[in-house]
PDB file of C-alpha atoms in Angstrom:
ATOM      1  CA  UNK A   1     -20.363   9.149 -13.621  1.00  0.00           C
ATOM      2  CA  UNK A   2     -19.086   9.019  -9.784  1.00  0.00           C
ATOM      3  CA  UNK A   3     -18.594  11.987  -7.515  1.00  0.00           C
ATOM      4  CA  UNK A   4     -16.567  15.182  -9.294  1.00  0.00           C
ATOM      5  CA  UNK A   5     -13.041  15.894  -7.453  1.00  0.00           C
ATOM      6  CA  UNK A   6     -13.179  19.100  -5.375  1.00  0.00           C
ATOM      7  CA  UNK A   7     -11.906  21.859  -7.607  1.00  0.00           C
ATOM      8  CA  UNK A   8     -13.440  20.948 -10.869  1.00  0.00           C
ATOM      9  CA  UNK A   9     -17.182  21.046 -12.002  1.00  0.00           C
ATOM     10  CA  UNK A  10     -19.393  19.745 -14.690  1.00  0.00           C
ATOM     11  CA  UNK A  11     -20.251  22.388 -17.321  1.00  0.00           C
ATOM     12  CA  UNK A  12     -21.914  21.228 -20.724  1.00  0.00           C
ATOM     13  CA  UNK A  13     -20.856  17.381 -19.959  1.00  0.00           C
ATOM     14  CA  UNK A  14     -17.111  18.947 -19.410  1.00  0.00           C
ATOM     15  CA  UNK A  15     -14.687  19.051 -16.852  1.00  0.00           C
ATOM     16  CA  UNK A  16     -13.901  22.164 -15.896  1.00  0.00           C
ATOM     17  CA  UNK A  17     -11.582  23.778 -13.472  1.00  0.00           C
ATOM     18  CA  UNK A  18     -13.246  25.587 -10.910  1.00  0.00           C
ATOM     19  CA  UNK A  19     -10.709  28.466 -10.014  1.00  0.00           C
ATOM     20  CA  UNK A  20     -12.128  28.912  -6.399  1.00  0.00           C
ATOM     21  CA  UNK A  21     -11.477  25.373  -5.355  1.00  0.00           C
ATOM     22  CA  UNK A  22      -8.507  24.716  -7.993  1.00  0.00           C
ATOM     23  CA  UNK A  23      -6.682  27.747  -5.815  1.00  0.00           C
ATOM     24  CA  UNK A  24      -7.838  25.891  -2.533  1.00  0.00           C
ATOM     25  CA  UNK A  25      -6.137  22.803  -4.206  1.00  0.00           C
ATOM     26  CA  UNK A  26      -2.963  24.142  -4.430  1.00  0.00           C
ATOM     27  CA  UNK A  27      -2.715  25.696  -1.048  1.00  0.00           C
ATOM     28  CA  UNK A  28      -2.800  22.629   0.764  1.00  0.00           C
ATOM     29  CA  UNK A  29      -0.303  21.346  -1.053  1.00  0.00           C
ATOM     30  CA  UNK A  30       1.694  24.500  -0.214  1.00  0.00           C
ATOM     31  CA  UNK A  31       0.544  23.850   2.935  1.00  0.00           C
ATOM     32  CA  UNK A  32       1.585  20.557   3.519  1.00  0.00           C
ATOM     33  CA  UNK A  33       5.004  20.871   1.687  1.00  0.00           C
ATOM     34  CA  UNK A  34       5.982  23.773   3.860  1.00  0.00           C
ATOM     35  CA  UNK A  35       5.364  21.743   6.870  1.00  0.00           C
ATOM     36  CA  UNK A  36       2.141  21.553   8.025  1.00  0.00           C
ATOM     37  CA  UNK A  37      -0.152  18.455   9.326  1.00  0.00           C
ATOM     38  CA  UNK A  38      -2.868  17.359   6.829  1.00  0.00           C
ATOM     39  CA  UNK A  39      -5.467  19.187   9.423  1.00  0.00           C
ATOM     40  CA  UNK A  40      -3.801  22.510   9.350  1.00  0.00           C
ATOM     41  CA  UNK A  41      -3.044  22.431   5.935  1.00  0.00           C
ATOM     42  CA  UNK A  42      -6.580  22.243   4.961  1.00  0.00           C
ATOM     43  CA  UNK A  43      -7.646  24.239   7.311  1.00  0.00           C
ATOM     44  CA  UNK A  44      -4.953  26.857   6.119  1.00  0.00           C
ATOM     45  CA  UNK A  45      -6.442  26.590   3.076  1.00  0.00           C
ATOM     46  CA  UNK A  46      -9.790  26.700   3.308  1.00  0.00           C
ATOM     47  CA  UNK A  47     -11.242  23.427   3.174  1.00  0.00           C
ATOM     48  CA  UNK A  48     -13.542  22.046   6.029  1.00  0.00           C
ATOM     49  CA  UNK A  49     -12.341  18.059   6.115  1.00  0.00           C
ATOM     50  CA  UNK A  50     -10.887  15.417   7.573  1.00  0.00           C
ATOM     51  CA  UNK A  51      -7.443  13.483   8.110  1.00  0.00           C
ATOM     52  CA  UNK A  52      -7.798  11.476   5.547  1.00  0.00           C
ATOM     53  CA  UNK A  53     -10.009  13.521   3.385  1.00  0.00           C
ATOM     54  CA  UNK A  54      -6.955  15.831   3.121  1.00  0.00           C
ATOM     55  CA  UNK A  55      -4.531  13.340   2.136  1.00  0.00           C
ATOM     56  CA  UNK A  56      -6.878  11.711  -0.522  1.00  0.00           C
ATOM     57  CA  UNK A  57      -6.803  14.796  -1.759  1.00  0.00           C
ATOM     58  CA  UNK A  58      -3.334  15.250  -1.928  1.00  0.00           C
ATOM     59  CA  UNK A  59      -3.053  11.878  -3.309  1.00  0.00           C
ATOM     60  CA  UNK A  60      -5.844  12.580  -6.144  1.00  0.00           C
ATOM     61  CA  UNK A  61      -4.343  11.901  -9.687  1.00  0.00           C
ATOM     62  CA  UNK A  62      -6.886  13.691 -11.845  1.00  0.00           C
ATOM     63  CA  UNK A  63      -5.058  17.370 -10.227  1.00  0.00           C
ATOM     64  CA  UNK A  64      -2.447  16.140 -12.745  1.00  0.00           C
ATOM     65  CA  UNK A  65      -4.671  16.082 -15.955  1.00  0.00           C
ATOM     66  CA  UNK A  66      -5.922  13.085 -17.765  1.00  0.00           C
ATOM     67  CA  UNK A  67      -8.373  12.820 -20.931  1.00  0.00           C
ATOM     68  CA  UNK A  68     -11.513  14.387 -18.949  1.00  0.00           C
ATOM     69  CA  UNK A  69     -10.129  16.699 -16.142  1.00  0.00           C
ATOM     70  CA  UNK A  70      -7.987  19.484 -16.694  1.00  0.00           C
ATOM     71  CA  UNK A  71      -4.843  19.857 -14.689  1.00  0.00           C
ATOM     72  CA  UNK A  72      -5.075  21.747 -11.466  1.00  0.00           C
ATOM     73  CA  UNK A  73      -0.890  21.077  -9.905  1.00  0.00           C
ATOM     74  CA  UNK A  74       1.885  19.737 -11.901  1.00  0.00           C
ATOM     75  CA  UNK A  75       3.880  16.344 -11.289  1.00  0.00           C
ATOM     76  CA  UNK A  76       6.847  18.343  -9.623  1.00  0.00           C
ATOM     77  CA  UNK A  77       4.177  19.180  -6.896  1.00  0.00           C
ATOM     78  CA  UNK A  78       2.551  16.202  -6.618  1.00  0.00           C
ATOM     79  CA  UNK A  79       5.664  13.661  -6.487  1.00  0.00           C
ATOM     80  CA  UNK A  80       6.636  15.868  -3.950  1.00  0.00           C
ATOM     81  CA  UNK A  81       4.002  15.683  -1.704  1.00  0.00           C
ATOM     82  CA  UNK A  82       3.600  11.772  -1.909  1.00  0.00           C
ATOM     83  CA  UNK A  83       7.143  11.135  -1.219  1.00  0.00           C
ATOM     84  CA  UNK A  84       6.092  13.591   1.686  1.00  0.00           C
ATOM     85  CA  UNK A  85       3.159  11.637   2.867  1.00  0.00           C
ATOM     86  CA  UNK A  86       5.488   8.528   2.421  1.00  0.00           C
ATOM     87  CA  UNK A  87       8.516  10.215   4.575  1.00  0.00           C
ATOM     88  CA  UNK A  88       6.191  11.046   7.590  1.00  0.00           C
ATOM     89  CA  UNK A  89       4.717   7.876   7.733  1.00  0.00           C
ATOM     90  CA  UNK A  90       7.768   6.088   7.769  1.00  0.00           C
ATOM     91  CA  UNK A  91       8.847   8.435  10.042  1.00  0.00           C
ATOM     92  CA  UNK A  92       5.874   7.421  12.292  1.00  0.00           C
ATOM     93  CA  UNK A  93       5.964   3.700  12.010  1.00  0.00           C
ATOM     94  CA  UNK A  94       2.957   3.729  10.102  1.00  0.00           C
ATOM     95  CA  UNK A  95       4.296   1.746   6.653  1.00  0.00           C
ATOM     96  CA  UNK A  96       4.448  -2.247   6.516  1.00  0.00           C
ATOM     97  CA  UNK A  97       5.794  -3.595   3.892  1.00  0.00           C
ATOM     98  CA  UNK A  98       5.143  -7.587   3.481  1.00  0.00           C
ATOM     99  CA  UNK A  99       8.459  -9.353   3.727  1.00  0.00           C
ATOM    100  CA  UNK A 100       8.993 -12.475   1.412  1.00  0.00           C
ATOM    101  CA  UNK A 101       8.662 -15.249   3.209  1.00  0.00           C
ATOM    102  CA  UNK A 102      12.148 -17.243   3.589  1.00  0.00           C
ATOM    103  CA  UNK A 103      11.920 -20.359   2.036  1.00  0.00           C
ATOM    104  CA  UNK A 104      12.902 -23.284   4.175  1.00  0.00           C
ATOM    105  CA  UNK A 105      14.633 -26.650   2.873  1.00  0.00           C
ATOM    106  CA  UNK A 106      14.303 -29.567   5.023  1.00  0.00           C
ATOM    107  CA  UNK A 107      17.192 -32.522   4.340  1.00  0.00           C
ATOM    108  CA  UNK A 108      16.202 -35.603   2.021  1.00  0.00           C
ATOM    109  CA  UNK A 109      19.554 -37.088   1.749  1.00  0.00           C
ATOM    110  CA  UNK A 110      19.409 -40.288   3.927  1.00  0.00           C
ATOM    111  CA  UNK A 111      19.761 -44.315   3.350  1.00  0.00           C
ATOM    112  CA  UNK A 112      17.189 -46.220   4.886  1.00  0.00           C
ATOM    113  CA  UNK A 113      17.382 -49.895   5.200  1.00  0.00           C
ATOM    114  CA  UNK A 114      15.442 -52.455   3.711  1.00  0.00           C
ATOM    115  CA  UNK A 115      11.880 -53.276   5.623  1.00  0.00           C
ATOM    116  CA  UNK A 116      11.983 -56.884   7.144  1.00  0.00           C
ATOM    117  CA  UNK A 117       8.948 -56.485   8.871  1.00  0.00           C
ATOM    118  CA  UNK A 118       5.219 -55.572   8.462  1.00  0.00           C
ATOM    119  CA  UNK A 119       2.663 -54.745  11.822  1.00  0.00           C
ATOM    120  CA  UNK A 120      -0.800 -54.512  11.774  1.00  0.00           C
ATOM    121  CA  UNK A 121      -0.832 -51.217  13.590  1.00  0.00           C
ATOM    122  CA  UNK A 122      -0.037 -48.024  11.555  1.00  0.00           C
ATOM    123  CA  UNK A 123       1.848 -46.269  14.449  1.00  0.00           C
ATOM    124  CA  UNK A 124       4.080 -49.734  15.085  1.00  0.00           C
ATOM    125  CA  UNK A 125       4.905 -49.669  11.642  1.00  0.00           C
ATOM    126  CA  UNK A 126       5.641 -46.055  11.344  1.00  0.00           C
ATOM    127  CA  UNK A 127       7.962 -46.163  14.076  1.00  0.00           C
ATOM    128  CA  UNK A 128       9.883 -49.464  13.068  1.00  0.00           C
ATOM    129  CA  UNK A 129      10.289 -47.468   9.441  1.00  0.00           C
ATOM    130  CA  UNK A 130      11.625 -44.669  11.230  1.00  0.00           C
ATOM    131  CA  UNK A 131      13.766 -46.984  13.293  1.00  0.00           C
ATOM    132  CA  UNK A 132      15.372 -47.592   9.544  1.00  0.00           C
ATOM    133  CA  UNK A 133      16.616 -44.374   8.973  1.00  0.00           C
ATOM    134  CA  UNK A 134      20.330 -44.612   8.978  1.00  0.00           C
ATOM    135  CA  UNK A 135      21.553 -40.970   8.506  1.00  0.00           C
ATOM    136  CA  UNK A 136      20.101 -37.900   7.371  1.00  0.00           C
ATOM    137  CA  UNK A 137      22.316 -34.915   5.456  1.00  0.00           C
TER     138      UNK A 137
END
């Protein structure tokens, strides 16, 4: 098993909520919903950690509850705070989204006339066949 999430811990093979950290938890989401920078909020409430250590940990699905950890927020918090997250960084310039690229279409309707002629060199003969191009749509 990987690294436990901060406000749980392992007790007889079991997730279990560790009150201490779960409270933590929930203050920097209080935190951050109020207003507050990922920095402060943590700091607010109580956890030493970085930038992006504080929004991983907003953005941690297991506070919800799944099959082995128990939940520490509910999904009204949690949708809140990513739509958050997702509002300041907009706000900041910070989200690219990857446009579809615009498909181009390049004419094919034309007549060309029949080929009289045949040259040795490739570039002679491209440009008399190109000479035989009589319109393009």
């Amino acid at each position: 098993m990987g690294h436990t999430p901060y406000g749980y811990r392992i007790e007889e093979g079991r997730a279990v909520i560790d009150e201490e950290q779960a409270e933590r938890v929930r203050e920097l989401y209080r935190g951050y919903l109020s207003g507050l920078a990922l920095m402060p909020a943590a700091k607010q409430a109580g956890i030493e950690t970085w930038h992006g250590s504080a929004k991983r940990l907003l953005q941690n699905r297991h506070y919800l509850g799944d099959v082995y950890y128990p939940a520490i927020i509910d999904r009204e918090t949690f949708d809140k705070a990513e739509q958050e997250l997702k509002k300041r960084a907009e706000k900041l310039g910070r989200v690219w989204e990857q446009k579809e690229e615009e498909k181009v279409t390049y004419p094919v309707d034309f007549s060309i006339k029949p080929m009289e002629k045949q040259y040795e060199d490739p570039f002679m003969q491209a440009e008399y066949v190109y000479s035989l191009i009589e319109s393009e749509g």
